[in-house]
Amino acid sequence: MEKREFLYEGKAKKLFRTSEAGLYLVEYKDDATAFDGRKKGTIVGKGVVNNQVSAHLFQLLERYGVPNHFVELIGDREMLVRGTRVLALEVVVRNIAAGSLSKRLGLEEGLVLPEPVVETYYKNDELHDPLINYDHIRVLGLATPDEVETMRSMALRVNEILRGYLFDRGIDLVDFKLEFGLSEGEGRLLLVDEISPDTCRLWDRATGEKLDKDRFRHDLGGVEEAYAEIMRRLIG
Ligand code: TMP
Ligand code: ASP
């Protein structure tokens, strides 16, 4: 397997074709953005942490039967993934109020929700990724009703698995964002993108300290240290 031509650059990753049909190489960058790209910076070593942590969590989910695009790690900041058609949706699961939920519903940050909340957002830069409901998804043709149901149940299953796994490592899983794609050929729903401190809120269970991208978003300092701590607790 060889790295072939560059295909696409996103805010946090680059995508390359490989010599093998249907397999792609993802390179994780240290670039960090927040608030729709209005805030820009660098988190030294983030690409390595997010690549390793995502690989670790995708493998964990695979063992629990949650299909995802991860194939193998091929470098510090590079992984091999299966090709998919990525849906223009972000699925967020929340266990504790924070971020946009706190703002939208006036809930105090840290309030433990009586049950997990699943939200869907339309991935559209011009519209600033608005919150949308299942009727909007159908009308926009972003996914079929069956796919919507499957994504919801997969997202709740991922929440159960990750919540327990992180709890055992002294971390509260506050919320996280998932993306889904349809596999090339069969059109099967797979988890794609990444699962990392960029896409999850992770709080130390003992101290409540934030160990995720909120340190960068809100200039809390100790950003690199937080990412390194998550890698240490998950991978050692
Ligand atoms: P929010 O509270 O800002 O809506 O974020 C919810 C979760 O989704 C949080 O864990 C951060 C993650 N997230 C992303 O991964 N990408 C994004 O663009 C946004 C806005 C949030
Ligand atoms: N990654 C997103 C952006 O750059 C938002 C975020 O994670 O806060 O806009």
PDB file of C-alpha atoms and ligand atoms in Angstrom:
ATOM      1  CA  MET A   1       0.000   0.000   0.000  1.00  0.00           C
ATOM      2  CA  GLU A   2       1.449   3.361  -1.051  1.00  0.00           C
ATOM      3  CA  LYS A   3       0.348   6.918  -0.376  1.00  0.00           C
ATOM      4  CA  ARG A   4      -0.905   8.471  -3.641  1.00  0.00           C
ATOM      5  CA  GLU A   5      -2.293  11.874  -4.596  1.00  0.00           C
ATOM      6  CA  PHE A   6      -3.596  14.475  -2.192  1.00  0.00           C
ATOM      7  CA  LEU A   7      -7.405  14.713  -2.394  1.00  0.00           C
ATOM      8  CA  TYR A   8      -8.753  17.125   0.223  1.00  0.00           C
ATOM      9  CA  GLU A   9      -7.704  19.300   3.160  1.00  0.00           C
ATOM     10  CA  GLY A  10     -10.111  19.956   6.023  1.00  0.00           C
ATOM     11  CA  LYS A  11      -9.585  22.035   9.174  1.00  0.00           C
ATOM     12  CA  ALA A  12      -7.884  19.233  11.120  1.00  0.00           C
ATOM     13  CA  LYS A  13      -6.992  16.531   8.591  1.00  0.00           C
ATOM     14  CA  LYS A  14      -5.781  15.842   5.056  1.00  0.00           C
ATOM     15  CA  LEU A  15      -7.002  13.021   2.838  1.00  0.00           C
ATOM     16  CA  PHE A  16      -4.925  11.083   0.295  1.00  0.00           C
ATOM     17  CA  ARG A  17      -5.700   8.318  -2.160  1.00  0.00           C
ATOM     18  CA  THR A  18      -3.685   5.089  -1.811  1.00  0.00           C
ATOM     19  CA  SER A  19      -2.527   2.445  -4.269  1.00  0.00           C
ATOM     20  CA  GLU A  20      -5.374   0.226  -3.023  1.00  0.00           C
ATOM     21  CA  ALA A  21      -8.878   0.857  -4.389  1.00  0.00           C
ATOM     22  CA  GLY A  22     -11.358   1.793  -1.647  1.00  0.00           C
ATOM     23  CA  LEU A  23      -8.683   2.607   0.956  1.00  0.00           C
ATOM     24  CA  TYR A  24      -7.689   6.154   1.858  1.00  0.00           C
ATOM     25  CA  LEU A  25      -5.027   7.711   4.048  1.00  0.00           C
ATOM     26  CA  VAL A  26      -5.962  10.312   6.661  1.00  0.00           C
ATOM     27  CA  GLU A  27      -3.236  12.609   7.995  1.00  0.00           C
ATOM     28  CA  TYR A  28      -4.050  14.386  11.276  1.00  0.00           C
ATOM     29  CA  LYS A  29      -2.748  17.977  11.582  1.00  0.00           C
ATOM     30  CA  ASP A  30      -1.841  20.111  14.597  1.00  0.00           C
ATOM     31  CA  ASP A  31      -4.024  22.946  13.224  1.00  0.00           C
ATOM     32  CA  ALA A  32      -6.905  23.883  15.507  1.00  0.00           C
ATOM     33  CA  THR A  33      -9.955  26.009  14.749  1.00  0.00           C
ATOM     34  CA  ALA A  34     -13.042  26.949  16.704  1.00  0.00           C
ATOM     35  CA  PHE A  35     -16.221  28.960  16.273  1.00  0.00           C
ATOM     36  CA  ASP A  36     -16.655  28.118  12.579  1.00  0.00           C
ATOM     37  CA  GLY A  37     -13.003  28.704  11.837  1.00  0.00           C
ATOM     38  CA  ARG A  38     -13.038  32.276  13.213  1.00  0.00           C
ATOM     39  CA  LYS A  39     -10.439  31.284  15.836  1.00  0.00           C
ATOM     40  CA  LYS A  40      -7.284  29.644  14.504  1.00  0.00           C
ATOM     41  CA  GLY A  41      -4.228  28.199  16.194  1.00  0.00           C
ATOM     42  CA  THR A  42      -1.924  25.256  16.640  1.00  0.00           C
ATOM     43  CA  ILE A  43      -1.997  22.589  19.320  1.00  0.00           C
ATOM     44  CA  VAL A  44       1.469  21.022  19.226  1.00  0.00           C
ATOM     45  CA  GLY A  45       1.196  17.233  19.019  1.00  0.00           C
ATOM     46  CA  LYS A  46      -2.601  17.247  18.557  1.00  0.00           C
ATOM     47  CA  GLY A  47      -2.393  15.366  15.263  1.00  0.00           C
ATOM     48  CA  VAL A  48      -0.525  12.522  16.929  1.00  0.00           C
ATOM     49  CA  VAL A  49      -2.907  12.364  19.913  1.00  0.00           C
ATOM     50  CA  ASN A  50      -6.089  12.526  17.806  1.00  0.00           C
ATOM     51  CA  ASN A  51      -4.805   9.896  15.371  1.00  0.00           C
ATOM     52  CA  GLN A  52      -3.802   7.467  18.140  1.00  0.00           C
ATOM     53  CA  VAL A  53      -6.868   8.110  20.321  1.00  0.00           C
ATOM     54  CA  SER A  54      -9.267   7.791  17.358  1.00  0.00           C
ATOM     55  CA  ALA A  55      -7.618   4.540  16.258  1.00  0.00           C
ATOM     56  CA  HIS A  56      -7.851   3.202  19.817  1.00  0.00           C
ATOM     57  CA  LEU A  57     -11.542   4.096  20.188  1.00  0.00           C
ATOM     58  CA  PHE A  58     -12.512   2.907  16.686  1.00  0.00           C
ATOM     59  CA  GLN A  59     -10.896  -0.470  17.486  1.00  0.00           C
ATOM     60  CA  LEU A  60     -12.731  -0.612  20.819  1.00  0.00           C
ATOM     61  CA  LEU A  61     -16.050   0.113  19.061  1.00  0.00           C
ATOM     62  CA  GLU A  62     -15.308  -2.505  16.378  1.00  0.00           C
ATOM     63  CA  ARG A  63     -14.859  -5.115  19.140  1.00  0.00           C
ATOM     64  CA  TYR A  64     -18.323  -4.170  20.410  1.00  0.00           C
ATOM     65  CA  GLY A  65     -19.762  -4.554  16.897  1.00  0.00           C
ATOM     66  CA  VAL A  66     -20.038  -0.878  15.943  1.00  0.00           C
ATOM     67  CA  PRO A  67     -18.910  -0.673  12.288  1.00  0.00           C
ATOM     68  CA  ASN A  68     -16.515   2.155  11.419  1.00  0.00           C
ATOM     69  CA  HIS A  69     -14.109   3.252   8.709  1.00  0.00           C
ATOM     70  CA  PHE A  70     -10.859   2.550  10.587  1.00  0.00           C
ATOM     71  CA  VAL A  71      -8.532  -0.013   8.960  1.00  0.00           C
ATOM     72  CA  GLU A  72      -5.094   0.442  10.525  1.00  0.00           C
ATOM     73  CA  LEU A  73      -2.596   2.892  11.949  1.00  0.00           C
ATOM     74  CA  ILE A  74       0.259   3.527   9.567  1.00  0.00           C
ATOM     75  CA  GLY A  75       2.171   6.282  11.331  1.00  0.00           C
ATOM     76  CA  ASP A  76       2.191   8.673  14.273  1.00  0.00           C
ATOM     77  CA  ARG A  77      -0.333  10.904  12.580  1.00  0.00           C
ATOM     78  CA  GLU A  78      -1.625   8.728   9.741  1.00  0.00           C
ATOM     79  CA  MET A  79      -4.327   6.081   9.545  1.00  0.00           C
ATOM     80  CA  LEU A  80      -5.806   4.004   6.751  1.00  0.00           C
ATOM     81  CA  VAL A  81      -9.621   4.158   6.376  1.00  0.00           C
ATOM     82  CA  ARG A  82     -12.287   2.644   4.141  1.00  0.00           C
ATOM     83  CA  GLY A  83     -13.818   4.956   1.546  1.00  0.00           C
ATOM     84  CA  THR A  84     -17.346   6.209   2.220  1.00  0.00           C
ATOM     85  CA  ARG A  85     -19.771   8.852   1.031  1.00  0.00           C
ATOM     86  CA  VAL A  86     -19.873  11.033   4.133  1.00  0.00           C
ATOM     87  CA  LEU A  87     -23.359  12.311   5.075  1.00  0.00           C
ATOM     88  CA  ALA A  88     -23.673  16.080   5.595  1.00  0.00           C
ATOM     89  CA  LEU A  89     -24.740  15.538   9.202  1.00  0.00           C
ATOM     90  CA  GLU A  90     -23.186  15.754  12.641  1.00  0.00           C
ATOM     91  CA  VAL A  91     -24.775  13.634  15.350  1.00  0.00           C
ATOM     92  CA  VAL A  92     -24.128  14.905  18.888  1.00  0.00           C
ATOM     93  CA  VAL A  93     -24.830  12.887  22.041  1.00  0.00           C
ATOM     94  CA  ARG A  94     -24.909  14.620  25.428  1.00  0.00           C
ATOM     95  CA  ASN A  95     -24.847  13.255  28.979  1.00  0.00           C
ATOM     96  CA  ILE A  96     -24.108  16.491  30.839  1.00  0.00           C
ATOM     97  CA  ALA A  97     -25.156  20.024  29.867  1.00  0.00           C
ATOM     98  CA  ALA A  98     -22.379  22.144  28.340  1.00  0.00           C
ATOM     99  CA  GLY A  99     -21.579  24.214  25.255  1.00  0.00           C
ATOM    100  CA  SER A 100     -24.409  25.020  22.866  1.00  0.00           C
ATOM    101  CA  LEU A 101     -26.977  22.988  24.839  1.00  0.00           C
ATOM    102  CA  SER A 102     -26.397  25.093  27.955  1.00  0.00           C
ATOM    103  CA  LYS A 103     -26.718  28.242  25.856  1.00  0.00           C
ATOM    104  CA  ARG A 104     -29.778  27.148  23.861  1.00  0.00           C
ATOM    105  CA  LEU A 105     -31.836  25.779  26.766  1.00  0.00           C
ATOM    106  CA  GLY A 106     -30.438  27.889  29.608  1.00  0.00           C
ATOM    107  CA  LEU A 107     -29.071  24.858  31.474  1.00  0.00           C
ATOM    108  CA  GLU A 108     -26.183  25.316  33.866  1.00  0.00           C
ATOM    109  CA  GLU A 109     -22.926  23.759  32.637  1.00  0.00           C
ATOM    110  CA  GLY A 110     -22.395  20.501  34.519  1.00  0.00           C
ATOM    111  CA  LEU A 111     -26.063  19.616  34.998  1.00  0.00           C
ATOM    112  CA  VAL A 112     -26.337  15.828  34.636  1.00  0.00           C
ATOM    113  CA  LEU A 113     -29.122  15.075  32.142  1.00  0.00           C
ATOM    114  CA  PRO A 114     -31.714  12.480  33.236  1.00  0.00           C
ATOM    115  CA  GLU A 115     -31.080  10.590  29.972  1.00  0.00           C
ATOM    116  CA  PRO A 116     -28.777  11.046  26.974  1.00  0.00           C
ATOM    117  CA  VAL A 117     -29.860  13.626  24.403  1.00  0.00           C
ATOM    118  CA  VAL A 118     -29.202  13.057  20.676  1.00  0.00           C
ATOM    119  CA  GLU A 119     -29.042  16.057  18.332  1.00  0.00           C
ATOM    120  CA  THR A 120     -28.478  16.366  14.592  1.00  0.00           C
ATOM    121  CA  TYR A 121     -26.714  19.260  12.863  1.00  0.00           C
ATOM    122  CA  TYR A 122     -26.577  20.061   9.132  1.00  0.00           C
ATOM    123  CA  LYS A 123     -22.930  20.262   8.022  1.00  0.00           C
ATOM    124  CA  ASN A 124     -23.060  23.430   5.980  1.00  0.00           C
ATOM    125  CA  ASP A 125     -20.415  26.156   6.461  1.00  0.00           C
ATOM    126  CA  GLU A 126     -22.518  28.952   4.906  1.00  0.00           C
ATOM    127  CA  LEU A 127     -25.389  28.205   7.299  1.00  0.00           C
ATOM    128  CA  HIS A 128     -22.995  27.653  10.247  1.00  0.00           C
ATOM    129  CA  ASP A 129     -24.029  24.013  10.864  1.00  0.00           C
ATOM    130  CA  PRO A 130     -27.600  24.600  12.138  1.00  0.00           C
ATOM    131  CA  LEU A 131     -29.426  22.217  14.464  1.00  0.00           C
ATOM    132  CA  ILE A 132     -32.009  20.309  12.379  1.00  0.00           C
ATOM    133  CA  ASN A 133     -34.692  17.716  13.129  1.00  0.00           C
ATOM    134  CA  TYR A 134     -35.567  14.432  11.434  1.00  0.00           C
ATOM    135  CA  ASP A 135     -38.182  16.066   9.146  1.00  0.00           C
ATOM    136  CA  HIS A 136     -35.566  18.570   7.948  1.00  0.00           C
ATOM    137  CA  ILE A 137     -33.176  15.683   7.223  1.00  0.00           C
ATOM    138  CA  ARG A 138     -35.845  13.960   5.119  1.00  0.00           C
ATOM    139  CA  VAL A 139     -36.872  17.102   3.251  1.00  0.00           C
ATOM    140  CA  LEU A 140     -33.249  17.979   2.461  1.00  0.00           C
ATOM    141  CA  GLY A 141     -32.581  14.370   1.389  1.00  0.00           C
ATOM    142  CA  LEU A 142     -29.579  14.117   3.735  1.00  0.00           C
ATOM    143  CA  ALA A 143     -30.475  10.579   4.890  1.00  0.00           C
ATOM    144  CA  THR A 144     -33.392   8.133   4.680  1.00  0.00           C
ATOM    145  CA  PRO A 145     -35.690   7.498   7.689  1.00  0.00           C
ATOM    146  CA  ASP A 146     -34.024   4.072   8.103  1.00  0.00           C
ATOM    147  CA  GLU A 147     -30.560   5.627   8.122  1.00  0.00           C
ATOM    148  CA  VAL A 148     -31.708   8.243  10.654  1.00  0.00           C
ATOM    149  CA  GLU A 149     -32.981   5.485  12.981  1.00  0.00           C
ATOM    150  CA  THR A 150     -29.766   3.494  12.582  1.00  0.00           C
ATOM    151  CA  MET A 151     -27.596   6.550  13.263  1.00  0.00           C
ATOM    152  CA  ARG A 152     -29.570   7.336  16.410  1.00  0.00           C
ATOM    153  CA  SER A 153     -29.273   3.806  17.792  1.00  0.00           C
ATOM    154  CA  MET A 154     -25.577   3.587  16.819  1.00  0.00           C
ATOM    155  CA  ALA A 155     -24.903   6.941  18.496  1.00  0.00           C
ATOM    156  CA  LEU A 156     -26.578   5.791  21.739  1.00  0.00           C
ATOM    157  CA  ARG A 157     -24.636   2.500  21.627  1.00  0.00           C
ATOM    158  CA  VAL A 158     -21.355   4.390  21.100  1.00  0.00           C
ATOM    159  CA  ASN A 159     -22.295   6.545  24.084  1.00  0.00           C
ATOM    160  CA  GLU A 160     -22.820   3.504  26.336  1.00  0.00           C
ATOM    161  CA  ILE A 161     -19.526   1.921  25.293  1.00  0.00           C
ATOM    162  CA  LEU A 162     -17.382   5.064  25.490  1.00  0.00           C
ATOM    163  CA  ARG A 163     -18.990   6.327  28.687  1.00  0.00           C
ATOM    164  CA  GLY A 164     -18.133   3.129  30.575  1.00  0.00           C
ATOM    165  CA  TYR A 165     -14.669   2.866  29.075  1.00  0.00           C
ATOM    166  CA  LEU A 166     -13.801   6.464  29.966  1.00  0.00           C
ATOM    167  CA  PHE A 167     -15.411   6.252  33.429  1.00  0.00           C
ATOM    168  CA  ASP A 168     -12.981   3.423  34.259  1.00  0.00           C
ATOM    169  CA  ARG A 169     -10.145   5.788  33.301  1.00  0.00           C
ATOM    170  CA  GLY A 170     -11.342   8.608  35.539  1.00  0.00           C
ATOM    171  CA  ILE A 171     -13.060  10.609  32.801  1.00  0.00           C
ATOM    172  CA  ASP A 172     -16.661  11.828  32.443  1.00  0.00           C
ATOM    173  CA  LEU A 173     -17.911  11.759  28.852  1.00  0.00           C
ATOM    174  CA  VAL A 174     -19.888  15.023  28.788  1.00  0.00           C
ATOM    175  CA  ASP A 175     -20.780  15.017  25.072  1.00  0.00           C
ATOM    176  CA  PHE A 176     -19.359  14.135  21.674  1.00  0.00           C
ATOM    177  CA  LYS A 177     -19.930  14.482  17.946  1.00  0.00           C
ATOM    178  CA  LEU A 178     -20.108  11.640  15.417  1.00  0.00           C
ATOM    179  CA  GLU A 179     -20.144  11.574  11.639  1.00  0.00           C
ATOM    180  CA  PHE A 180     -21.410   8.797   9.408  1.00  0.00           C
ATOM    181  CA  GLY A 181     -20.690   7.627   5.862  1.00  0.00           C
ATOM    182  CA  LEU A 182     -22.112   5.058   3.448  1.00  0.00           C
ATOM    183  CA  SER A 183     -19.502   2.474   2.507  1.00  0.00           C
ATOM    184  CA  GLU A 184     -18.355   2.371  -1.136  1.00  0.00           C
ATOM    185  CA  GLY A 185     -20.219  -0.430  -2.871  1.00  0.00           C
ATOM    186  CA  GLU A 186     -22.567  -1.766  -0.189  1.00  0.00           C
ATOM    187  CA  GLY A 187     -23.917   1.543   1.155  1.00  0.00           C
ATOM    188  CA  ARG A 188     -23.620   0.344   4.753  1.00  0.00           C
ATOM    189  CA  LEU A 189     -23.620   3.009   7.502  1.00  0.00           C
ATOM    190  CA  LEU A 190     -20.187   3.344   9.091  1.00  0.00           C
ATOM    191  CA  LEU A 191     -18.867   5.712  11.747  1.00  0.00           C
ATOM    192  CA  VAL A 192     -16.294   7.977  10.088  1.00  0.00           C
ATOM    193  CA  ASP A 193     -14.166  11.052  10.871  1.00  0.00           C
ATOM    194  CA  GLU A 194     -12.501  10.963  14.323  1.00  0.00           C
ATOM    195  CA  ILE A 195     -13.276  10.450  18.018  1.00  0.00           C
ATOM    196  CA  SER A 196     -10.816  12.572  19.957  1.00  0.00           C
ATOM    197  CA  PRO A 197     -10.450  15.463  22.426  1.00  0.00           C
ATOM    198  CA  ASP A 198     -11.364  17.700  19.443  1.00  0.00           C
ATOM    199  CA  THR A 199     -14.784  16.069  19.096  1.00  0.00           C
ATOM    200  CA  CYS A 200     -15.619  15.083  22.702  1.00  0.00           C
ATOM    201  CA  ARG A 201     -15.947  16.978  25.977  1.00  0.00           C
ATOM    202  CA  LEU A 202     -13.942  15.029  28.547  1.00  0.00           C
ATOM    203  CA  TRP A 203     -13.843  16.086  32.196  1.00  0.00           C
ATOM    204  CA  ASP A 204     -11.605  14.647  34.886  1.00  0.00           C
ATOM    205  CA  ARG A 205     -13.970  12.831  37.252  1.00  0.00           C
ATOM    206  CA  ALA A 206     -12.051  13.778  40.391  1.00  0.00           C
ATOM    207  CA  THR A 207     -11.448  17.479  39.737  1.00  0.00           C
ATOM    208  CA  GLY A 208     -13.867  18.428  36.938  1.00  0.00           C
ATOM    209  CA  GLU A 209     -10.897  19.714  34.951  1.00  0.00           C
ATOM    210  CA  LYS A 210     -11.559  19.998  31.209  1.00  0.00           C
ATOM    211  CA  LEU A 211      -9.325  17.668  29.191  1.00  0.00           C
ATOM    212  CA  ASP A 212     -10.468  18.601  25.664  1.00  0.00           C
ATOM    213  CA  LYS A 213     -10.648  21.292  22.999  1.00  0.00           C
ATOM    214  CA  ASP A 214     -12.637  23.639  25.268  1.00  0.00           C
ATOM    215  CA  ARG A 215      -9.202  24.568  26.719  1.00  0.00           C
ATOM    216  CA  PHE A 216      -8.315  25.958  23.265  1.00  0.00           C
ATOM    217  CA  ARG A 217     -11.786  27.381  22.501  1.00  0.00           C
ATOM    218  CA  HIS A 218     -11.878  29.405  25.733  1.00  0.00           C
ATOM    219  CA  ASP A 219      -8.137  30.119  26.242  1.00  0.00           C
ATOM    220  CA  LEU A 220      -7.920  28.077  29.438  1.00  0.00           C
ATOM    221  CA  GLY A 221      -4.220  27.224  28.983  1.00  0.00           C
ATOM    222  CA  GLY A 222      -2.665  23.788  29.386  1.00  0.00           C
ATOM    223  CA  VAL A 223      -4.063  22.649  26.034  1.00  0.00           C
ATOM    224  CA  GLU A 224      -1.191  20.365  24.990  1.00  0.00           C
ATOM    225  CA  GLU A 225      -1.020  18.909  28.517  1.00  0.00           C
ATOM    226  CA  ALA A 226      -4.736  18.025  28.433  1.00  0.00           C
ATOM    227  CA  TYR A 227      -4.421  16.211  25.078  1.00  0.00           C
ATOM    228  CA  ALA A 228      -1.338  14.345  26.356  1.00  0.00           C
ATOM    229  CA  GLU A 229      -3.202  13.353  29.531  1.00  0.00           C
ATOM    230  CA  ILE A 230      -6.072  11.833  27.520  1.00  0.00           C
ATOM    231  CA  MET A 231      -3.584   9.859  25.412  1.00  0.00           C
ATOM    232  CA  ARG A 232      -1.817   8.662  28.578  1.00  0.00           C
ATOM    233  CA  ARG A 233      -5.028   7.508  30.275  1.00  0.00           C
ATOM    234  CA  LEU A 234      -6.355   5.719  27.187  1.00  0.00           C
ATOM    235  CA  ILE A 235      -3.227   4.263  25.669  1.00  0.00           C
ATOM    236  CA  GLY A 236      -0.529   4.591  28.330  1.00  0.00           C
TER     237      GLY A 236
HETATM  238  P1  TMP B   1     -21.520  22.097  21.107  1.00  0.00           P
HETATM  239  O1  TMP B   1     -21.887  22.116  22.565  1.00  0.00           O
HETATM  240  O2  TMP B   1     -20.656  23.239  20.674  1.00  0.00           O
HETATM  241  O3  TMP B   1     -22.728  21.932  20.227  1.00  0.00           O
HETATM  242  O4  TMP B   1     -20.609  20.777  20.879  1.00  0.00           O
HETATM  243  C1  TMP B   1     -21.091  19.500  21.182  1.00  0.00           C
HETATM  244  C2  TMP B   1     -19.979  18.483  20.984  1.00  0.00           C
HETATM  245  O5  TMP B   1     -19.627  18.362  19.616  1.00  0.00           O
HETATM  246  C3  TMP B   1     -18.684  18.817  21.725  1.00  0.00           C
HETATM  247  O6  TMP B   1     -18.143  17.608  22.255  1.00  0.00           O
HETATM  248  C4  TMP B   1     -17.761  19.338  20.654  1.00  0.00           C
HETATM  249  C5  TMP B   1     -18.236  18.649  19.407  1.00  0.00           C
HETATM  250  N1  TMP B   1     -18.133  19.486  18.218  1.00  0.00           N
HETATM  251  C6  TMP B   1     -17.361  19.072  17.147  1.00  0.00           C
HETATM  252  O7  TMP B   1     -16.744  18.016  17.179  1.00  0.00           O
HETATM  253  N2  TMP B   1     -17.298  19.875  16.042  1.00  0.00           N
HETATM  254  C7  TMP B   1     -17.971  21.042  15.938  1.00  0.00           C
HETATM  255  O8  TMP B   1     -17.882  21.726  14.911  1.00  0.00           O
HETATM  256  C8  TMP B   1     -18.771  21.463  17.069  1.00  0.00           C
HETATM  257  C9  TMP B   1     -19.535  22.759  17.021  1.00  0.00           C
HETATM  258  C10 TMP B   1     -18.824  20.655  18.161  1.00  0.00           C
HETATM  259  N1  ASP B   2     -14.086  22.629  14.578  1.00  0.00           N
HETATM  260  C1  ASP B   2     -15.095  23.638  14.457  1.00  0.00           C
HETATM  261  C2  ASP B   2     -14.570  24.900  13.802  1.00  0.00           C
HETATM  262  O1  ASP B   2     -13.452  25.120  13.533  1.00  0.00           O
HETATM  263  C3  ASP B   2     -15.798  24.027  15.712  1.00  0.00           C
HETATM  264  C4  ASP B   2     -15.340  23.557  17.056  1.00  0.00           C
HETATM  265  O2  ASP B   2     -14.858  22.451  17.207  1.00  0.00           O
HETATM  266  O3  ASP B   2     -15.529  24.331  18.013  1.00  0.00           O
HETATM  267  O4  ASP B   2     -15.275  25.789  13.524  1.00  0.00           O
END
